[in-house]
Amino acid sequence: MKAMTRQTLFVRVLLNTPAKTGLFDYSVPPELSGQITPGQMVIVPFNRGVHQAVVWCAGVQPEVEKVLPVQEIIDPLPVMTPAQMRLAEKISERFLAPLHKVRRISDPLYRLVKKDPAYQTSLMLPESQAKDSLLLLFSRNQGVLDEKTLDRVYGKNAWQRQMYALLRSGAVQKSLRLDPGGIAPKSEPAAALVSPEISIDNLTLSRYRAINERRKAVLHYLKEHGLEVFRAELMGETGAKKEDLDALEKQGLITQQRREVWRSHQHYMQEAPEKAVELTPEQASAYKAIADGLSEPGQKKPVLLHGVTGSGKTEVYLRAAAEALRLNKQVLMLVPEIALTPQILARFERRFPGQVGVYHSRLGDGERYDTWRRGRSGEFRIIVGPRSALAVPLPDLGLILVDECHEDAYYQTNERPFFSAVRAAADYAGITDSQLVLGSATPTTAQMFKAQKSGWHIETLKKRATGVRPPRVMLADMRAELKSGNSEIFSRALVRELGRTLEMRKQAILFLNRRGTASYTFCHNCGEALKCPNCDIPYTWHASRNRLECHYCGSAIPLPEECPSCGSGDLRQFGAGVEKVEKMISEQFPAASVIRLDADTAEGVGNHEKLLSRFANHEADILVGTQMVAKGLDFPDVRLVGILLADVGANFNDYRVDEHTFQMLTQVAGRAGRAADQGLAILQTFQPDRYSIRAAVSGDYERFYQNDLAYRRMMSYPPFSRMLRLEIREKEADDARMRACELASFLKQKIQKIRIIGPAPCFSPRLSGKYRWHIILRGYDPVRLVRLLDLPGVIIEVDPPSLL
């Protein structure tokens, strides 16, 4: 550092490294002086190589003696806005996550680019053989894998030798996930007239008449269309060939150059054009509260839009977005998962053509990159997407809409940082002085409590926008069905109403939150269940593929002919999934057209949207599905919704289990009768007296909320306390137990006035080859105390959505 002059500028950059913060100091060489600003992506030397980094702050005093120089600026425009950088720091602080994990710099992605000779046969191999080639896992993940998935399935770096062999063979390519330094803009050749004043008719462009006319047609087309025209369009419209364009360029009549084109999402969701609607009094009141907040300077009160299903929350979002655009502000529209994107995106794009970008992980890298750039430049005024859309830099952000704000999908649990996107959106709104709107028919107990205690605007929409009454909910007691001799999965009432619905040429949705054909395969002779060797969880049988699959780690085996334990050939299945429901309903109503929508049928680009579009266009009578059909979808011809087992998940030992049950049942039932006629929902259950189920039947949110709040107050659960979940994962069961016990003993010595629950095995004690133990901390502010401790190798979830 002594060799540095007084004019030397030092910057602190964020690197994707195992270091605690990921922040390191570098000097700015003279040739880059005056060019570097916070938020830019740069190249820096690090650990005998070069790495990408984000400039976090400039003009710092270096904290080390030896300071290396920044080598290159990747993009002169910042890749993060100042607000995003502050948000990253807030997430890091609030959720106890290293800063470099909050803002990942470069994330390798492996893409299968050609079918290796072993590819097809690998699908039929036993898991132990297919695992070595990685090809089976590629096939289950649409040909794309990231390092987090690979580490989760095979163990930390255990997949690298096989992956490198595929890279060398050319079967796989390695690239960066969305990263401004790793993806190039797309361009295509275009042509334009040298002068718009050119007189074309008297020109002789070739001695051959046909060629002469063809080239004149090119000039006329360019003159008519003014600016540049892409070569493919020009040749298609005029019949010209490339040599014609080259000849015209050589004659000095046209210019040819490459012109950037935007990559955009291909749409498969088709909907009827929107009709002009007039806001109901309840909608108008909600819109006014949001519009008033948009126009007020300074900190804005959040708006909780609590509207029953079908009450027109999306129309309020659209009107609010229009007002934000009028004020020259950008809009961030968050949805909990990709499954909810198609319909809401279609409505936004119809209302604001050319101004809406979509951003989520199923898009191609180039599509995400272009959406990211167009958001950064301000060309896209509205961005729609799940929690990852927070990564799009929006310099003029003024409105943040969070639809279905109750959904746990907003909480990232599969990798660090473990954080709530709803909480992050609230922080982001405060940082950018944006108006925050949280919308749901079933806000969480904690959200409603917070809104009431903090003086938020709570706008309630009690009536459906169409004026139609909410669906009538009928309870089918499956205990009584069994006593009367009906052991089928369908109650008599559901079969009767399905028949009536089909006679009326209306549609029905059948909901069961279980994939596959059967959830349990066992030997009738010895009783042994067939379990995943990585997770110790029973395999799910998929009859369509004749395979047993683990829905946690992705492992699969062909259905064996004999029991692996005793050799008996008497293997049986128990517990129905949506594949079985699809088969049974097709047999019972052979004239009906049935579509199944779950994670299996939705695989592949556009498949999810195509299936929804077919159902929306009434190309099918019955939609059978998992939670993908449970919320956010609007099909006007759906008269009947059948909830086949309301008890799925209702018996888990988790304090939010009744909240989840009420939310799921209310949301699914709300898919019925959304147009002119009142719909019907039939809720089948073995626990008809449970308070969450009773409240769902009556559609009484307030009744549920007061019951749930009283239970939580009595048990000191959130919102009357805060929680932390600490998880230990080890390959050996004894190691996991011992580490968890040591952690619990350490915490009892260090932490006072916080209740320590555990250690105990997790609900699923082994996943992906790792044994799991956890400890729960409950109290006023456990985050503040744990922040002071060094807990390497411990997974920490702040205010976790589940304690399972």
Short mmCIF file of N, CA, C and O in Angstrom, two decimals, residues 288-342:
data_model
loop_
_atom_site.label_atom_id
_atom_site.label_comp_id
_atom_site.label_asym_id
_atom_site.label_seq_id
_atom_site.Cartn_x
_atom_site.Cartn_y
_atom_site.Cartn_z
N LYS A 288 -58.56 3.63 -4.29
CA LYS A 288 -58.32 4.99 -3.79
C LYS A 288 -57.23 4.98 -2.71
O LYS A 288 -56.35 5.86 -2.69
N ALA A 289 -57.27 3.96 -1.83
CA ALA A 289 -56.25 3.88 -0.78
C ALA A 289 -54.86 3.72 -1.37
O ALA A 289 -53.89 4.33 -0.91
N ILE A 290 -54.77 2.91 -2.44
CA ILE A 290 -53.47 2.70 -3.09
C ILE A 290 -53.03 3.95 -3.85
O ILE A 290 -51.88 4.38 -3.75
N ALA A 291 -53.95 4.55 -4.60
CA ALA A 291 -53.63 5.74 -5.39
C ALA A 291 -53.21 6.89 -4.49
O ALA A 291 -52.28 7.65 -4.81
N ASP A 292 -53.90 7.05 -3.36
CA ASP A 292 -53.52 8.11 -2.42
C ASP A 292 -52.11 7.89 -1.90
O ASP A 292 -51.32 8.83 -1.76
N GLY A 293 -51.78 6.62 -1.61
CA GLY A 293 -50.43 6.31 -1.14
C GLY A 293 -49.38 6.60 -2.19
O GLY A 293 -48.28 7.09 -1.88
N LEU A 294 -49.69 6.30 -3.46
CA LEU A 294 -48.75 6.55 -4.55
C LEU A 294 -48.41 8.03 -4.68
O LEU A 294 -47.27 8.40 -4.99
N SER A 295 -49.38 8.87 -4.45
CA SER A 295 -49.18 10.32 -4.66
C SER A 295 -48.61 11.01 -3.43
O SER A 295 -48.19 12.16 -3.50
N GLU A 296 -48.57 10.31 -2.28
CA GLU A 296 -48.06 10.93 -1.06
C GLU A 296 -46.55 10.77 -0.98
O GLU A 296 -46.03 9.66 -1.10
N PRO A 297 -45.81 11.83 -0.75
CA PRO A 297 -44.36 11.70 -0.56
C PRO A 297 -44.06 11.14 0.82
O PRO A 297 -44.87 11.21 1.73
N GLY A 298 -42.86 10.58 0.97
CA GLY A 298 -42.46 10.04 2.26
C GLY A 298 -42.94 8.62 2.46
O GLY A 298 -43.49 7.98 1.56
N GLN A 299 -42.70 8.09 3.67
CA GLN A 299 -43.04 6.70 3.98
C GLN A 299 -44.55 6.47 3.83
O GLN A 299 -45.37 7.23 4.30
N LYS A 300 -44.86 5.38 3.15
CA LYS A 300 -46.26 5.08 2.84
C LYS A 300 -46.74 3.90 3.67
O LYS A 300 -46.00 2.93 3.88
N LYS A 301 -47.98 3.94 4.09
CA LYS A 301 -48.56 2.81 4.81
C LYS A 301 -48.85 1.67 3.83
O LYS A 301 -49.45 1.90 2.78
N PRO A 302 -48.44 0.44 4.16
CA PRO A 302 -48.82 -0.68 3.31
C PRO A 302 -50.34 -0.85 3.27
O PRO A 302 -51.06 -0.44 4.19
N VAL A 303 -50.81 -1.45 2.20
CA VAL A 303 -52.23 -1.75 2.04
C VAL A 303 -52.39 -3.27 2.02
O VAL A 303 -51.76 -3.96 1.21
N LEU A 304 -53.20 -3.81 2.94
CA LEU A 304 -53.55 -5.23 2.91
C LEU A 304 -54.88 -5.35 2.21
O LEU A 304 -55.91 -4.90 2.72
N LEU A 305 -54.87 -5.95 1.02
CA LEU A 305 -56.08 -6.10 0.21
C LEU A 305 -56.66 -7.49 0.50
O LEU A 305 -56.24 -8.48 -0.08
N HIS A 306 -57.59 -7.53 1.43
CA HIS A 306 -58.18 -8.80 1.87
C HIS A 306 -59.51 -9.00 1.12
O HIS A 306 -60.55 -8.45 1.51
N GLY A 307 -59.44 -9.76 0.02
CA GLY A 307 -60.63 -9.95 -0.79
C GLY A 307 -60.95 -11.41 -1.01
O GLY A 307 -60.05 -12.20 -1.30
N VAL A 308 -62.20 -11.76 -0.91
CA VAL A 308 -62.60 -13.15 -1.15
C VAL A 308 -62.22 -13.55 -2.57
O VAL A 308 -62.00 -12.69 -3.44
N THR A 309 -62.12 -14.82 -2.82
CA THR A 309 -61.78 -15.29 -4.17
C THR A 309 -62.83 -14.78 -5.16
O THR A 309 -64.03 -14.85 -4.93
N GLY A 310 -62.35 -14.22 -6.27
CA GLY A 310 -63.26 -13.69 -7.29
C GLY A 310 -63.73 -12.28 -7.02
O GLY A 310 -64.60 -11.77 -7.73
N SER A 311 -63.14 -11.61 -6.02
CA SER A 311 -63.61 -10.26 -5.67
C SER A 311 -63.00 -9.18 -6.56
O SER A 311 -63.36 -8.01 -6.43
N GLY A 312 -62.08 -9.56 -7.45
CA GLY A 312 -61.53 -8.58 -8.38
C GLY A 312 -60.27 -7.90 -7.89
O GLY A 312 -60.02 -6.74 -8.22
N LYS A 313 -59.45 -8.63 -7.13
CA LYS A 313 -58.18 -8.04 -6.66
C LYS A 313 -57.27 -7.70 -7.84
O LYS A 313 -56.59 -6.68 -7.82
N THR A 314 -57.27 -8.56 -8.88
CA THR A 314 -56.38 -8.31 -10.01
C THR A 314 -56.76 -7.01 -10.73
O THR A 314 -55.89 -6.26 -11.18
N GLU A 315 -58.05 -6.72 -10.82
CA GLU A 315 -58.46 -5.46 -11.45
C GLU A 315 -57.97 -4.27 -10.64
O GLU A 315 -57.56 -3.24 -11.20
N VAL A 316 -57.96 -4.39 -9.32
CA VAL A 316 -57.42 -3.32 -8.48
C VAL A 316 -55.92 -3.16 -8.74
O VAL A 316 -55.41 -2.04 -8.84
N TYR A 317 -55.21 -4.32 -8.85
CA TYR A 317 -53.78 -4.24 -9.18
C TYR A 317 -53.56 -3.49 -10.50
O TYR A 317 -52.66 -2.65 -10.61
N LEU A 318 -54.37 -3.81 -11.50
CA LEU A 318 -54.21 -3.20 -12.83
C LEU A 318 -54.46 -1.70 -12.78
O LEU A 318 -53.72 -0.91 -13.38
N ARG A 319 -55.50 -1.27 -12.05
CA ARG A 319 -55.78 0.17 -11.94
C ARG A 319 -54.65 0.87 -11.18
O ARG A 319 -54.25 1.98 -11.55
N ALA A 320 -54.13 0.20 -10.14
CA ALA A 320 -53.04 0.79 -9.37
C ALA A 320 -51.78 0.91 -10.23
O ALA A 320 -51.07 1.92 -10.17
N ALA A 321 -51.53 -0.12 -11.05
CA ALA A 321 -50.37 -0.07 -11.95
C ALA A 321 -50.51 1.08 -12.95
O ALA A 321 -49.52 1.77 -13.27
N ALA A 322 -51.71 1.27 -13.47
CA ALA A 322 -51.94 2.37 -14.42
C ALA A 322 -51.65 3.72 -13.77
O ALA A 322 -51.06 4.61 -14.39
N GLU A 323 -52.03 3.87 -12.52
CA GLU A 323 -51.76 5.12 -11.82
C GLU A 323 -50.26 5.31 -11.59
O GLU A 323 -49.73 6.41 -11.72
N ALA A 324 -49.57 4.22 -11.25
CA ALA A 324 -48.12 4.30 -11.05
C ALA A 324 -47.43 4.71 -12.35
O ALA A 324 -46.52 5.56 -12.34
N LEU A 325 -47.87 4.14 -13.47
CA LEU A 325 -47.28 4.50 -14.75
C LEU A 325 -47.56 5.96 -15.10
O LEU A 325 -46.71 6.64 -15.68
N ARG A 326 -48.75 6.42 -14.74
CA ARG A 326 -49.09 7.82 -15.00
C ARG A 326 -48.14 8.74 -14.24
O ARG A 326 -47.80 9.84 -14.72
N LEU A 327 -47.69 8.29 -13.07
CA LEU A 327 -46.76 9.07 -12.25
C LEU A 327 -45.31 8.79 -12.63
O LEU A 327 -44.39 9.19 -11.90
N ASN A 328 -45.13 8.09 -13.77
CA ASN A 328 -43.78 7.77 -14.29
C ASN A 328 -43.02 6.86 -13.33
O ASN A 328 -41.79 6.98 -13.18
N LYS A 329 -43.72 5.93 -12.69
CA LYS A 329 -43.11 4.97 -11.78
C LYS A 329 -43.16 3.57 -12.39
O LYS A 329 -44.03 3.26 -13.20
N GLN A 330 -42.22 2.72 -11.98
CA GLN A 330 -42.23 1.32 -12.39
C GLN A 330 -42.95 0.48 -11.35
O GLN A 330 -43.10 0.87 -10.19
N VAL A 331 -43.38 -0.72 -11.79
CA VAL A 331 -44.20 -1.59 -10.95
C VAL A 331 -43.55 -2.97 -10.88
O VAL A 331 -43.13 -3.52 -11.90
N LEU A 332 -43.47 -3.51 -9.68
CA LEU A 332 -43.03 -4.89 -9.47
C LEU A 332 -44.22 -5.70 -8.99
O LEU A 332 -44.78 -5.42 -7.93
N MET A 333 -44.63 -6.70 -9.81
CA MET A 333 -45.79 -7.54 -9.48
C MET A 333 -45.28 -8.92 -9.12
O MET A 333 -44.82 -9.68 -9.98
N LEU A 334 -45.32 -9.28 -7.84
CA LEU A 334 -44.82 -10.57 -7.39
C LEU A 334 -45.96 -11.58 -7.27
O LEU A 334 -47.05 -11.26 -6.78
N VAL A 335 -45.70 -12.79 -7.75
CA VAL A 335 -46.60 -13.92 -7.55
C VAL A 335 -45.81 -15.00 -6.84
O VAL A 335 -44.59 -15.06 -6.95
N PRO A 336 -46.47 -15.88 -6.08
CA PRO A 336 -45.70 -16.82 -5.25
C PRO A 336 -44.94 -17.88 -6.03
O PRO A 336 -43.92 -18.37 -5.57
N GLU A 337 -45.43 -18.27 -7.20
CA GLU A 337 -44.76 -19.32 -7.96
C GLU A 337 -45.07 -19.16 -9.44
O GLU A 337 -46.00 -18.46 -9.84
N ILE A 338 -44.26 -19.83 -10.25
CA ILE A 338 -44.36 -19.71 -11.70
C ILE A 338 -45.74 -20.14 -12.18
O ILE A 338 -46.26 -19.61 -13.16
N ALA A 339 -46.35 -21.11 -11.49
CA ALA A 339 -47.64 -21.63 -11.92
C ALA A 339 -48.72 -20.55 -11.99
O ALA A 339 -49.68 -20.67 -12.75
N LEU A 340 -48.55 -19.48 -11.22
CA LEU A 340 -49.57 -18.42 -11.21
C LEU A 340 -49.27 -17.31 -12.22
O LEU A 340 -50.05 -16.37 -12.36
N THR A 341 -48.13 -17.42 -12.89
CA THR A 341 -47.71 -16.34 -13.79
C THR A 341 -48.58 -16.19 -15.04
O THR A 341 -48.92 -15.07 -15.41
N PRO A 342 -48.96 -17.28 -15.76
CA PRO A 342 -49.55 -17.12 -17.09
C PRO A 342 -50.79 -16.23 -17.15
O PRO A 342 -50.85 -15.31 -17.97
#
